[in-house]
Each structure stands twice: as C-alpha cells, then as structure tokens.
Coordinates of C-alpha atoms (C1' of nucleotides) in Angstrom, one line a residue:
Chain X
M1 CA 233.0 154.2 213.8
S2 CA 230.7 157.1 213.2
L3 CA 227.7 156.9 210.9
H4 CA 228.5 157.0 207.2
I5 CA 225.9 157.4 204.5
Y6 CA 226.2 156.7 200.8
N7 CA 225.1 160.1 199.5
V8 CA 223.7 159.8 196.0
L9 CA 224.3 163.5 195.5
A10 CA 228.1 162.9 195.8
R11 CA 228.0 159.2 194.7
E12 CA 230.2 158.3 197.7
K13 CA 230.0 157.3 201.3
Q14 CA 230.3 160.4 203.6
V15 CA 230.4 161.0 207.3
F16 CA 227.0 161.9 208.5
T17 CA 226.9 165.3 210.1
P18 CA 223.4 166.5 211.1
I19 CA 222.5 170.2 210.9
V20 CA 221.6 170.3 214.5
D21 CA 223.7 168.0 216.7
G22 CA 221.8 165.0 217.9
Q23 CA 218.8 165.6 215.7
V24 CA 217.9 164.2 212.2
M25 CA 215.3 165.7 209.9
M26 CA 214.3 163.2 207.3
Y27 CA 211.9 163.2 204.4
V28 CA 211.0 160.1 202.3
C29 CA 208.7 160.2 199.2
G30 CA 205.6 158.3 200.0
P31 CA 203.2 156.4 197.8
T32 CA 200.4 157.6 195.5
V33 CA 197.4 155.9 197.1
Y34 CA 195.3 154.6 194.3
D35 CA 195.9 150.9 194.7
Y36 CA 197.2 148.2 197.1
S37 CA 200.9 148.4 198.0
H38 CA 203.2 145.7 196.8
L39 CA 206.5 144.2 197.8
G40 CA 208.5 146.9 195.9
H41 CA 207.0 149.5 198.3
A42 CA 207.7 147.2 201.2
K43 CA 211.4 147.1 200.2
T44 CA 211.7 150.9 200.2
Y45 CA 209.7 151.6 203.3
V46 CA 211.1 148.7 205.4
S47 CA 214.5 149.9 204.5
F48 CA 213.8 153.4 205.7
D49 CA 212.1 152.0 208.7
I50 CA 215.4 150.4 209.6
V51 CA 217.2 153.7 209.0
N52 CA 214.7 155.5 211.2
K53 CA 215.0 152.9 214.0
W54 CA 218.8 152.8 213.8
L55 CA 219.0 156.5 214.0
R56 CA 216.8 156.5 217.1
Y57 CA 218.6 153.6 218.6
S58 CA 221.8 155.6 218.1
G59 CA 220.4 158.4 220.2
Y60 CA 219.3 160.8 217.5
K61 CA 216.0 162.7 217.9
V62 CA 214.4 162.0 214.5
R63 CA 211.6 163.8 212.7
Y64 CA 210.4 161.5 209.9
V65 CA 208.1 163.0 207.3
Q66 CA 206.6 160.9 204.6
N67 CA 204.0 162.3 202.3
I68 CA 200.8 160.8 200.9
T69 CA 200.2 161.7 197.3
D70 CA 196.5 162.1 196.6
V71 CA 196.5 164.6 193.8
G72 CA 198.5 165.7 190.9
H73 CA 200.2 162.5 189.9
L74 CA 199.4 162.2 186.2
L75 CA 199.4 159.3 183.8
D76 CA 201.2 160.0 180.5
S77 CA 197.7 160.3 179.0
G78 CA 197.6 163.5 181.1
E79 CA 194.9 162.0 183.3
D80 CA 195.1 162.1 187.1
R81 CA 195.6 158.5 188.2
I82 CA 193.5 159.0 191.3
L83 CA 190.6 160.4 189.2
K84 CA 190.9 157.5 186.7
R85 CA 190.6 154.8 189.3
A86 CA 187.8 156.7 191.1
R87 CA 185.8 156.9 187.9
Q88 CA 186.4 153.2 187.3
S89 CA 185.3 152.2 190.8
R90 CA 182.4 154.8 190.8
V91 CA 183.5 156.4 194.0
E92 CA 184.5 159.9 195.0
P93 CA 188.2 160.5 194.4
M94 CA 188.8 161.2 198.1
E95 CA 186.9 158.0 199.0
L96 CA 189.4 156.1 196.9
V97 CA 192.3 158.0 198.5
E98 CA 191.0 157.3 202.0
T99 CA 190.5 153.5 201.2
Y100 CA 194.0 153.0 199.9
M101 CA 195.7 155.2 202.4
R102 CA 194.2 153.1 205.2
E103 CA 195.3 150.0 203.4
Y104 CA 198.8 151.4 203.0
F105 CA 199.0 152.1 206.7
A106 CA 197.5 148.7 207.6
D107 CA 200.2 147.0 205.4
M108 CA 203.0 149.0 207.0
D109 CA 201.7 148.3 210.5
S110 CA 201.6 144.6 209.6
L111 CA 205.2 144.8 208.5
G112 CA 206.1 146.4 211.8
V113 CA 207.0 149.7 210.1
M114 CA 207.0 152.5 212.6
R115 CA 204.7 155.3 211.4
P116 CA 206.2 158.5 210.2
D117 CA 206.0 161.4 212.6
I118 CA 204.1 163.4 210.0
S119 CA 202.2 162.0 207.0
P120 CA 201.2 165.1 205.2
R121 CA 198.7 164.9 202.2
A122 CA 199.3 166.8 199.1
S123 CA 195.6 167.9 198.8
A124 CA 195.8 169.4 202.3
H125 CA 198.7 171.6 201.4
I126 CA 197.4 173.5 198.3
P127 CA 198.0 177.0 199.7
E128 CA 201.6 176.1 200.6
Q129 CA 202.2 174.9 197.1
I130 CA 200.6 177.9 195.5
E131 CA 202.7 180.2 197.7
M132 CA 205.9 178.4 196.6
I133 CA 204.9 178.6 193.0
Q134 CA 204.4 182.4 193.4
T135 CA 207.9 182.7 194.9
L136 CA 209.4 180.8 191.9
I137 CA 207.5 183.1 189.5
G138 CA 208.7 186.1 191.4
K139 CA 212.3 185.0 191.2
G140 CA 212.1 184.3 187.5
H141 CA 212.3 180.5 187.7
A142 CA 208.7 179.9 186.6
Y143 CA 206.2 181.4 184.3
E144 CA 202.5 181.2 183.7
S145 CA 201.3 180.1 180.4
N146 CA 197.6 179.7 179.4
G147 CA 196.5 179.0 183.0
S148 CA 199.3 176.6 183.8
V149 CA 202.6 177.4 185.4
Y150 CA 205.9 175.8 184.4
F151 CA 209.3 175.7 186.0
S152 CA 212.0 177.0 183.7
V153 CA 214.9 174.4 183.7
E154 CA 217.1 176.8 181.9
S155 CA 216.9 179.3 184.8
D156 CA 218.5 176.7 187.1
P157 CA 222.2 176.0 186.3
D158 CA 222.2 173.1 188.8
Y159 CA 219.3 171.3 187.1
G160 CA 220.4 167.7 186.7
K161 CA 222.9 167.5 189.5
L162 CA 221.3 164.6 191.3
S163 CA 220.6 162.3 188.3
G164 CA 223.6 163.5 186.3
R165 CA 221.4 164.5 183.4
R166 CA 222.2 167.5 181.3
I167 CA 219.5 169.6 179.7
E168 CA 221.2 169.5 176.3
E169 CA 221.6 165.7 176.4
N170 CA 217.9 165.3 177.1
E171 CA 217.0 167.5 174.2
A172 CA 218.7 165.3 171.7
G173 CA 216.9 162.1 172.7
K174 CA 213.7 163.6 173.9
R175 CA 210.5 161.5 173.7
I176 CA 208.3 163.9 175.4
A177 CA 205.5 165.5 173.4
V178 CA 206.3 169.1 173.5
R179 CA 203.5 171.2 174.8
E180 CA 203.4 174.5 172.9
E181 CA 202.8 176.4 176.2
K182 CA 206.3 175.4 177.4
R183 CA 209.3 177.5 176.6
H184 CA 211.7 174.6 176.9
P185 CA 210.7 171.0 176.3
M186 CA 212.2 170.0 179.6
D187 CA 210.2 172.5 181.6
F188 CA 207.9 170.7 184.0
A189 CA 204.5 171.7 185.4
L190 CA 204.1 173.3 188.8
W191 CA 200.4 174.1 188.3
I192 CA 198.1 172.6 185.8
R193 CA 195.0 174.3 184.4
A194 CA 191.9 172.2 185.0
D195 CA 189.0 171.8 182.6
D196 CA 185.5 171.7 183.9
K197 CA 185.3 167.9 184.0
H198 CA 188.3 167.7 186.4
I199 CA 186.9 167.1 189.8
L200 CA 190.0 167.8 191.9
Q201 CA 190.6 171.5 191.4
W202 CA 191.3 174.6 193.4
A203 CA 191.3 178.3 192.9
S204 CA 194.7 179.9 192.3
P205 CA 196.1 183.2 191.0
W206 CA 196.2 181.5 187.6
G207 CA 192.6 180.3 187.5
R208 CA 191.3 177.0 188.6
G209 CA 193.6 174.0 188.5
Y210 CA 195.7 171.6 190.5
P211 CA 199.3 171.2 191.5
G212 CA 202.0 169.3 189.5
W213 CA 203.3 166.1 191.1
H214 CA 206.7 167.4 192.2
I215 CA 205.8 170.6 194.0
E216 CA 204.1 168.9 196.9
C217 CA 207.3 167.4 198.2
S218 CA 209.1 170.7 198.1
A219 CA 206.2 172.6 199.8
M220 CA 205.6 170.0 202.5
S221 CA 209.2 169.3 203.3
V222 CA 210.0 173.0 203.9
K223 CA 206.9 173.4 206.1
Y224 CA 207.8 170.5 208.4
L225 CA 211.6 170.2 208.1
G226 CA 212.9 173.6 207.0
Q227 CA 214.6 174.9 203.9
T228 CA 217.6 172.7 204.4
F229 CA 217.2 169.3 206.1
D230 CA 219.4 166.2 206.7
I231 CA 218.2 163.2 204.7
H232 CA 215.9 162.8 201.7
G233 CA 214.9 159.3 200.8
G234 CA 213.0 157.4 198.2
G235 CA 213.2 154.8 195.5
I236 CA 215.9 155.2 192.8
D237 CA 213.2 155.0 190.1
N238 CA 212.1 158.5 191.1
I239 CA 215.5 160.0 190.8
F240 CA 214.4 161.6 187.5
P241 CA 212.3 163.5 187.0
H242 CA 210.8 163.7 190.5
N243 CA 213.7 164.1 192.8
E244 CA 215.6 166.3 190.4
C245 CA 212.6 168.6 190.1
E246 CA 212.2 168.7 193.9
I247 CA 215.8 170.0 194.2
A248 CA 215.3 172.5 191.4
Q249 CA 212.1 173.9 192.9
S250 CA 213.3 174.1 196.5
E251 CA 216.8 175.4 195.8
C252 CA 215.6 178.1 193.4
A253 CA 212.8 179.2 195.8
H254 CA 215.0 179.3 198.9
D255 CA 218.5 179.9 197.5
T256 CA 219.9 177.3 199.8
Q257 CA 220.8 173.6 199.7
F258 CA 217.7 171.4 199.8
S259 CA 218.7 168.0 201.4
N260 CA 222.3 167.4 202.6
Y261 CA 222.1 163.6 202.0
W262 CA 220.2 161.7 199.4
M263 CA 219.5 158.0 200.1
L264 CA 217.7 156.1 197.3
T265 CA 216.7 152.4 197.5
G266 CA 217.3 149.9 194.7
S267 CA 214.3 148.5 193.0
L268 CA 212.7 145.1 193.6
N269 CA 212.9 143.1 190.4
V270 CA 211.0 140.0 189.3
D271 CA 212.8 137.8 186.8
G272 CA 215.2 140.6 186.1
V273 CA 212.6 143.4 185.6
K274 CA 211.2 145.9 188.0
M275 CA 208.1 144.9 190.0
S276 CA 205.6 147.6 189.1
K277 CA 202.0 148.4 188.8
S278 CA 202.2 149.1 185.1
L279 CA 203.9 145.7 184.2
G280 CA 201.4 143.9 186.4
N281 CA 204.2 141.6 187.8
F282 CA 203.6 142.6 191.4
V283 CA 202.8 140.7 194.6
T284 CA 200.8 142.7 197.1
I285 CA 202.0 143.0 200.6
K286 CA 198.7 141.5 201.7
D287 CA 199.2 138.4 199.5
A288 CA 202.7 137.9 200.7
L289 CA 201.6 138.1 204.3
K290 CA 199.3 135.2 203.7
E291 CA 202.3 133.0 203.1
Y292 CA 205.1 134.5 205.1
R293 CA 205.4 136.1 208.5
P294 CA 206.2 139.8 208.4
E295 CA 209.5 139.2 210.1
A296 CA 210.4 136.8 207.2
L297 CA 209.6 139.5 204.7
R298 CA 211.8 141.9 206.6
F299 CA 214.5 139.2 206.7
F300 CA 214.3 139.0 202.9
I301 CA 214.6 142.7 202.6
S302 CA 217.4 143.0 205.1
S303 CA 219.5 140.3 203.5
G304 CA 220.5 142.7 200.7
L305 CA 221.8 146.2 200.8
Y306 CA 219.0 148.8 200.7
R307 CA 220.6 150.6 197.7
T308 CA 221.2 147.6 195.4
P309 CA 218.3 146.1 193.4
A310 CA 216.9 142.8 194.8
D311 CA 215.4 140.0 192.9
Y312 CA 212.1 138.6 194.1
S313 CA 211.4 134.9 193.6
A314 CA 209.4 132.3 195.6
S315 CA 212.6 130.4 196.3
A316 CA 214.4 133.6 197.6
L317 CA 211.5 134.2 199.9
D318 CA 211.4 130.6 201.0
A319 CA 215.1 130.7 201.8
A320 CA 214.6 133.9 203.8
A321 CA 211.7 132.3 205.7
K322 CA 213.9 129.4 206.7
G323 CA 216.7 131.7 207.7
Y324 CA 214.2 133.6 209.8
E325 CA 213.1 130.4 211.5
R326 CA 216.6 129.4 212.4
L327 CA 217.4 132.7 213.9
N328 CA 214.2 132.8 215.9
T329 CA 214.6 129.2 217.0
A330 CA 217.8 130.3 218.8
V331 CA 216.1 133.3 220.2
R332 CA 213.2 131.1 221.5
R333 CA 215.6 128.7 223.1
V334 CA 217.3 131.5 225.0
R335 CA 213.9 132.9 226.1
D336 CA 212.6 129.4 227.1
T337 CA 215.7 128.4 228.9
L338 CA 215.3 131.6 231.0
A339 CA 211.6 131.3 231.5
R340 CA 211.9 127.7 232.7
G341 CA 214.8 128.5 234.9
E342 CA 216.8 125.6 233.3
I343 CA 220.1 127.4 233.9
R344 CA 223.0 125.0 234.1
G345 CA 226.0 127.3 233.6
D346 CA 227.6 129.8 235.8
E347 CA 230.2 132.6 235.7
S348 CA 233.0 130.0 235.5
T349 CA 231.7 128.5 232.3
S350 CA 230.4 131.6 230.5
G351 CA 233.2 134.1 230.5
R352 CA 233.9 133.8 226.8
L353 CA 230.2 134.3 226.1
I354 CA 230.1 137.7 227.8
D355 CA 232.8 138.8 225.4
R356 CA 230.8 137.4 222.5
L357 CA 227.9 139.6 223.5
D358 CA 230.0 142.7 223.6
Q359 CA 231.5 141.7 220.3
T360 CA 228.0 141.2 218.8
R361 CA 226.9 144.7 219.8
M362 CA 230.1 146.2 218.4
Q363 CA 230.0 144.4 215.2
F364 CA 226.3 145.1 214.7
T365 CA 227.0 148.8 215.4
S366 CA 229.8 149.1 213.0
A367 CA 227.8 147.3 210.3
M368 CA 224.8 149.6 210.7
N369 CA 227.0 152.7 210.9
D370 CA 228.5 151.7 207.5
D371 CA 225.6 153.0 205.5
F372 CA 223.1 150.7 207.2
N373 CA 224.6 147.4 206.2
A374 CA 221.8 145.2 207.3
P375 CA 223.1 142.0 205.7
I376 CA 226.3 142.2 207.8
A377 CA 224.2 143.1 210.8
L378 CA 222.1 140.0 210.2
S379 CA 225.1 137.8 209.9
V380 CA 226.4 139.1 213.3
L381 CA 223.1 137.9 214.8
F382 CA 223.5 134.5 213.2
D383 CA 227.0 134.1 214.7
L384 CA 225.5 134.9 218.1
A385 CA 222.6 132.4 217.5
K386 CA 225.1 129.7 216.8
D387 CA 227.1 130.4 219.9
M388 CA 224.0 130.6 222.1
N389 CA 222.7 127.3 220.7
S390 CA 226.0 125.6 221.5
A391 CA 226.1 127.1 225.0
I392 CA 222.6 125.9 225.8
D393 CA 223.3 122.5 224.4
A394 CA 226.5 122.3 226.5
G395 CA 224.8 123.9 229.5
T396 CA 227.5 126.5 229.9
A397 CA 225.4 129.7 229.7
S398 CA 224.8 131.6 233.0
R399 CA 221.7 133.5 233.8
M400 CA 223.4 136.8 233.1
V401 CA 224.6 135.6 229.7
L402 CA 221.1 134.3 228.8
E403 CA 219.5 137.5 229.9
Q404 CA 221.9 139.7 228.0
A405 CA 221.6 137.5 224.9
A406 CA 217.8 137.8 225.1
Q407 CA 218.2 141.5 225.3
V408 CA 220.6 141.8 222.4
F409 CA 218.3 139.7 220.2
Q410 CA 215.3 141.8 221.2
E411 CA 217.1 145.2 220.8
L412 CA 219.1 144.6 217.6
G413 CA 217.1 141.8 215.9
G414 CA 213.7 142.9 217.1
D415 CA 213.6 146.7 217.7
V416 CA 216.0 147.7 215.0
L417 CA 215.8 145.2 212.2
G418 CA 212.4 143.7 213.0
V419 CA 213.5 140.2 212.1
V420 CA 213.1 138.7 215.5
R421 CA 209.6 138.0 216.9
N422 CA 208.6 140.0 219.9
E423 CA 208.3 138.1 223.1
A424 CA 204.6 137.0 223.6
K425 CA 203.1 139.6 225.8
P426 CA 200.4 138.8 228.4
T427 CA 197.0 139.5 227.1
A428 CA 193.4 139.4 228.3
S429 CA 193.2 135.8 227.1
A430 CA 196.3 134.8 229.0
G431 CA 194.2 132.5 231.1
N432 CA 193.2 130.5 228.1
A433 CA 196.8 130.3 227.0
E434 CA 197.8 128.9 230.3
R435 CA 195.1 126.3 230.2
E436 CA 196.1 125.4 226.6
A437 CA 199.7 125.1 227.7
A438 CA 198.7 122.8 230.6
L439 CA 196.7 120.6 228.2
I440 CA 199.7 120.3 225.9
E441 CA 201.9 119.4 228.8
M442 CA 199.5 116.7 229.8
L443 CA 199.5 115.2 226.3
I444 CA 203.3 115.3 226.3
E445 CA 203.3 113.4 229.6
M446 CA 201.0 110.8 228.1
R447 CA 203.3 110.5 225.1
I448 CA 206.3 110.0 227.3
E449 CA 204.5 107.2 229.1
A450 CA 203.7 105.6 225.7
R451 CA 207.3 105.9 224.6
K452 CA 208.5 104.3 227.8
S453 CA 206.4 101.3 227.1
K454 CA 207.6 101.3 223.5
D455 CA 204.1 102.1 222.2
F456 CA 205.5 104.2 219.4
A457 CA 202.3 104.0 217.4
R458 CA 200.5 105.8 220.2
S459 CA 203.3 108.3 220.8
D460 CA 203.5 109.2 217.1
A461 CA 199.7 109.6 217.0
I462 CA 199.9 112.2 219.8
R463 CA 202.7 114.0 218.0
N464 CA 201.0 113.9 214.7
R465 CA 197.6 115.2 216.0
L466 CA 199.3 118.0 217.8
A467 CA 201.2 118.9 214.7
K468 CA 198.0 119.2 212.8
L469 CA 196.9 121.7 215.4
G470 CA 200.1 123.6 214.8
V471 CA 201.9 122.4 217.9
V472 CA 205.4 121.0 217.2
L473 CA 207.0 118.6 219.6
E474 CA 210.7 118.2 219.8
D475 CA 212.5 115.5 221.9
G476 CA 215.8 116.7 223.4
V477 CA 218.1 115.3 225.9
K478 CA 216.4 117.3 228.6
G479 CA 212.9 116.0 227.7
T480 CA 210.3 117.1 225.2
S481 CA 209.7 120.7 224.4
W482 CA 206.9 122.2 222.3
R483 CA 206.3 125.3 220.2
V484 CA 203.6 126.8 218.1
A485 CA 204.6 126.5 214.4
Chain H
rG1 C1' 221.3 157.4 171.7
rG2 C1' 222.2 159.7 176.8
rC3 C1' 222.7 159.0 182.2
rG4 C1' 223.3 155.5 186.2
rA5 C1' 223.9 150.7 188.5
rC6 C1' 225.5 145.8 188.4
rG7 C1' 228.0 140.8 186.9
rU8 C1' 231.1 136.8 193.6
rA9 C1' 229.6 128.9 194.9
rG10 C1' 223.6 125.1 192.8
rC11 C1' 220.5 129.7 194.6
rC12 C1' 220.3 134.5 197.6
rA13 C1' 224.0 137.8 199.1
rA14 C1' 228.3 140.8 201.9
rG15 C1' 233.2 142.2 201.0
rU16 C1' 236.1 148.3 197.3
rG17 C1' 244.1 147.0 197.8
rG18 C1' 246.5 142.3 201.9
rU19 C1' 244.9 136.9 200.5
rA20 C1' 236.7 135.2 199.7
rA21 C1' 231.0 137.1 205.8
rG22 C1' 226.2 135.2 206.4
rG23 C1' 221.7 132.6 204.7
rC24 C1' 219.2 128.6 201.7
rA25 C1' 220.1 124.0 199.3
rG26 C1' 223.7 119.6 199.2
rA27 C1' 227.2 115.7 201.6
rG28 C1' 229.2 113.2 206.0
rG29 C1' 228.8 112.8 211.3
rU30 C1' 226.8 113.4 216.7
rC31 C1' 222.0 113.0 219.2
rU32 C1' 217.0 110.1 218.5
rG33 C1' 212.6 104.2 218.7
rC34 C1' 211.7 107.3 214.3
rA35 C1' 211.4 112.3 213.4
rA36 C1' 212.3 117.4 214.5
rA37 C1' 215.6 120.9 216.3
rA38 C1' 220.5 121.8 217.4
rC39 C1' 225.7 121.2 217.0
rC40 C1' 230.4 119.5 214.4
rU41 C1' 232.8 118.7 209.6
rU42 C1' 232.5 119.7 204.4
rU43 C1' 231.0 122.5 199.6
rA44 C1' 234.5 129.2 195.1
rU45 C1' 243.1 128.3 194.6
rG46 C1' 238.8 131.9 192.9
rC47 C1' 235.0 136.7 192.3
rG48 C1' 231.8 138.0 183.6
rU49 C1' 236.3 137.9 179.8
rG50 C1' 241.1 139.8 178.3
rG51 C1' 245.1 143.3 179.1
rG52 C1' 247.6 147.0 182.6
rU53 C1' 249.3 149.2 187.5
rU54 C1' 251.2 147.0 192.3
rC55 C1' 255.4 143.2 196.6
rA56 C1' 250.0 142.2 196.7
rA57 C1' 243.7 143.1 192.8
rA58 C1' 237.1 140.4 193.6
rU59 C1' 238.7 145.3 195.1
rC60 C1' 242.4 150.4 191.1
rU61 C1' 242.8 151.1 185.5
rC62 C1' 241.6 150.2 180.2
rA63 C1' 238.9 147.4 176.6
rC64 C1' 235.3 143.9 175.6
rC65 C1' 230.9 140.7 176.7
rG66 C1' 226.3 140.4 179.4
rU67 C1' 222.1 142.1 182.7
rC68 C1' 219.1 145.8 184.7
rG69 C1' 217.2 150.8 186.0
rC70 C1' 216.1 155.9 184.4
rC71 C1' 215.3 159.2 180.2
rU72 C1' 207.4 158.3 179.8
rC73 C1' 203.3 156.8 185.4
rC74 C1' 205.8 153.9 189.3
rA75 C1' 208.9 153.2 196.1

RNA sequence: GGCGACGUAGCCAAGUGGUAAGGCAGAGGUCUGCAAAACCUUUAUGCGUGGGUUCAAAUCUCACCGUCGCCUCCA
C-alpha cells in the first residue's frame, strides 16, 4: 500500500504524491521561544519526528524545515511576548531567545527527535519578509496604513479555505477590536509600526517596525522549500488564524498552490482542556523526563493517532511507561540471548518465526503508510514481542531469527518510532562497565550458593541490596539474569 | 452565535459497511523457596441515545444528548 496522508485541506485521506519523485519538502511551524517547552509541544514535534523518520525509512530524500519564532508574536495586549518576558527577566530579548531556543533543542534531543535540516529564525529573515510584503502590496493584496501594512482578506477569494471560515461569518461574531487603520476588521498585520520603546525593530519602506507573526512562515518556506512544497505541518490550534494567513500570503504573492498536503496534530488535553501556557496547566518536558524515560513519553504519544486530541494524566503516562517496559523487556531478552550465545533453536524449529518477522514488517509498513498510524504499528511490535518471548522460553528461536528480530525491533521500534531503547554502545568507560558486570556476576554466584544451602535470608539480602543499587535479579529456568532498572 | 473534531470495556486507545487491534489494570493458571519476568486462559452479543438505509452498520444517513478545540496568545 502506498503512503496515504489525511490532508486537512481536503478533509480526507489522499494518496501522497510528492512534487519531485522520491523527495519530500516539509515545513512545520516551530515554537515561539520565550519559555520552556511542555508536553503539548512534545506531542506535535515527536509526531512529526515519526513522520520525518518514516519518510526517510521509506526511501524519500527529505528536507525538513522548522522555524524558530523570535519576533513578531504578539499578545492580545499588543505587546511582543518575547519583549515582555525579556523585560521581566531583565535580559536582552535576544538573550532570552537564545536561552529558550537552546532549551528547546535540548528537550528535543532528549526526546530523541531528529533535528530539522534547517531551523530558520524569523529575526534573521527580515529582508525576505519585507520583500514579500512589497510583492503583496504591488499585487493589490496589501496596503500601508499609518506605518503598518495589512493584508486585505477581501482581495483573496480563497481566504478561509483551510479552516472553513468565511469572512462574512466572522464579521457577524467578531470579538476583535477593530483598528481604525484597517479597511476590513479581518485584515491582519504583515508589518507593524514600532514606537520608540520597542527594542526589536527594523528599517523598512514604511518606516521602522517589525514583522507580523504570520509572514515569517511564508517568507522562510519559500526561501528553503520553494513556492509550492509537499507537506505543511503544525498543531491544529494554529489552523486559524496562523495557517490560514500563511496560505493567503503565499498564494497571493506567488499565484500558485502553497502546500499540497496539510497535516495538523490534535492538541494534548489535561482534564479535558488543552494544555497551554496561558492556562498554566502544563507539564514541562524537563519535568516529565525526571519521572519517565524519553522512550516512554514517545510510547505515550505514539499510542494515539497524531491528529486526534490526547488526554494527559499521570495514570495514562504510567500505563505507557509499563507498556514501554514490557516491549523493551522482550527486546532485551532477544539481544541478551544473542549476546550470550544461548541459542537453542535451529532452522527446524523456527520456520514459522521467519514468516512472523516478514509479517511484522509488512503490517508495520501498511500501518505507517495509512496516515502514519503509530498505534497500530505499536501493536504489531507487541505481537512480535509476545512471539519472541514464547520462542525464547521454548528454546525454538534460531540465531537467524534472533538476529532478524533484533534488527526489526531496532529499525521499526527504535529508529522509526523511538520507543525501543538503543543497544548500549561501547564507550570510553566500557572497562568500568565490564568490571561492574563481573562484580554483579560474582554476587549472583554467591547468592546461588546461599540458595542451594537454603539460606534464603542471605540470598534475599543480596537481591535486595542490588535492587537498591538499581540492579534487578530475575531467576529463570536457565539461571539468574540481571538488568539495570 | 459561526467553523471543526469527538463520544468504543474499569482506564488509555485502534478500527469508517462484513461481524470489536493493542496497552494498562483485574481474575485464574504454569514456573519459583519467595519474588520478579515471561507464557497460557479470561474480561465489550456490543461501540453516547433514538429512528432510517442495507442481506449486513461502531462504520452510511437523520435527529437528539454530551465533551472538546478554534473564532483572542498558544504546537
């Protein structure tokens, strides 16, 4: 089955056809860096990380652009949110931007999110934005008024096509304070005149000012991806006005389709309402990572569809963490069995397992090709985990089956979904790790001796003290194994 | 008020016409000195409610009830 994508523009799943065969040009709206990122951001960016990785795994050459908004994003008070925070913290605006941009990347790195190919900053693309605004004025889609420039929504018959919002409808229930400089209440700012107190300001043909929030995405996407590109992503909460305005600006400036496919993620809710900065009901990624492994957070995100809203709760995350443990226990057993060479099966006992591995790849592929259905993809991995556990228990898995299973878990569960731990790689401190392993083995031997002489008090003491150090002992039919919790 | 989603087991969550994936929790069992882990069995005659279409509906349609998002800063 070829890749199908739910295109918000058409409100249906469509066959994905890239503009250039074998190549995907993708833009995703990035964060405004004025504070720590929370799990809502994690949901969106992990979701697109999976999209990005699946496209690459499928053989596409991907150029993934995600902007960093560091100017122009206004509060409803009309104040720039970056400037406000900078003033509160008594730092330079760009110092604030730098701090939280680094934090954002650090959080994404922790979550195993592959960095975008280009992370353009709005403040570094002022000339491109001015140029685009000039084009729009030249074509009669924008007008200057009192040092600011507005986009004329009435000049764009397609305005509202993404969100399904009609200009007339909005007029009836409008709650926006009408600026007198606007011709139409729905007109939005492309360029905003700055007063003297405004620190972030640039020279322009209309005097000193700064860009509106929406124009950066239009200007930077055309620069790095072209006038028409394949996929535009973001959170559904930005469908209006932000995404709608991007389309209007770009299509009116270039007279061609902006993005062919629109993918928008569902919001992360807490007790039924959206997790957001303004409501204060958010959990930062940093705090979440103190309690849960990054793979467990990705497991939680992957257990629902990217485009439906998810509900955050401690119990939902706990359940995800346990599911993650079970899946990874199976992966660890496959790896350990291989590493220790405890292979008891051969080709005569593992024929069915070879078929299961092929089946796993096929089912995983068709799930991901069906609009990146990660929950189904995850369930396919669980089915394999169960079969591999059984095979290892029964001693029917051959070396080839174990090796291929390890590879499937690594590629699909690790490289694509990021819910499987990477195999421990040898490091500079590998010598210490070997010594530690030898010491643990020694304690296990001492415990076995104690158990043989029915000295369970002593055997339990060894197990308990190791457990306190984070080393879990498990007695199986083939002896005692250990793992780091 | 307008626009858009959604309502599936105790919880999370897939499934969009052919007879309900997966995870968590629960119950019983195997294994164990006891645990842990794993495995086996089991847990929705039913998918918000009521009509309709169909041989067949969680899936299509209509109405109603409920929840949420957006319309104002948010991924």
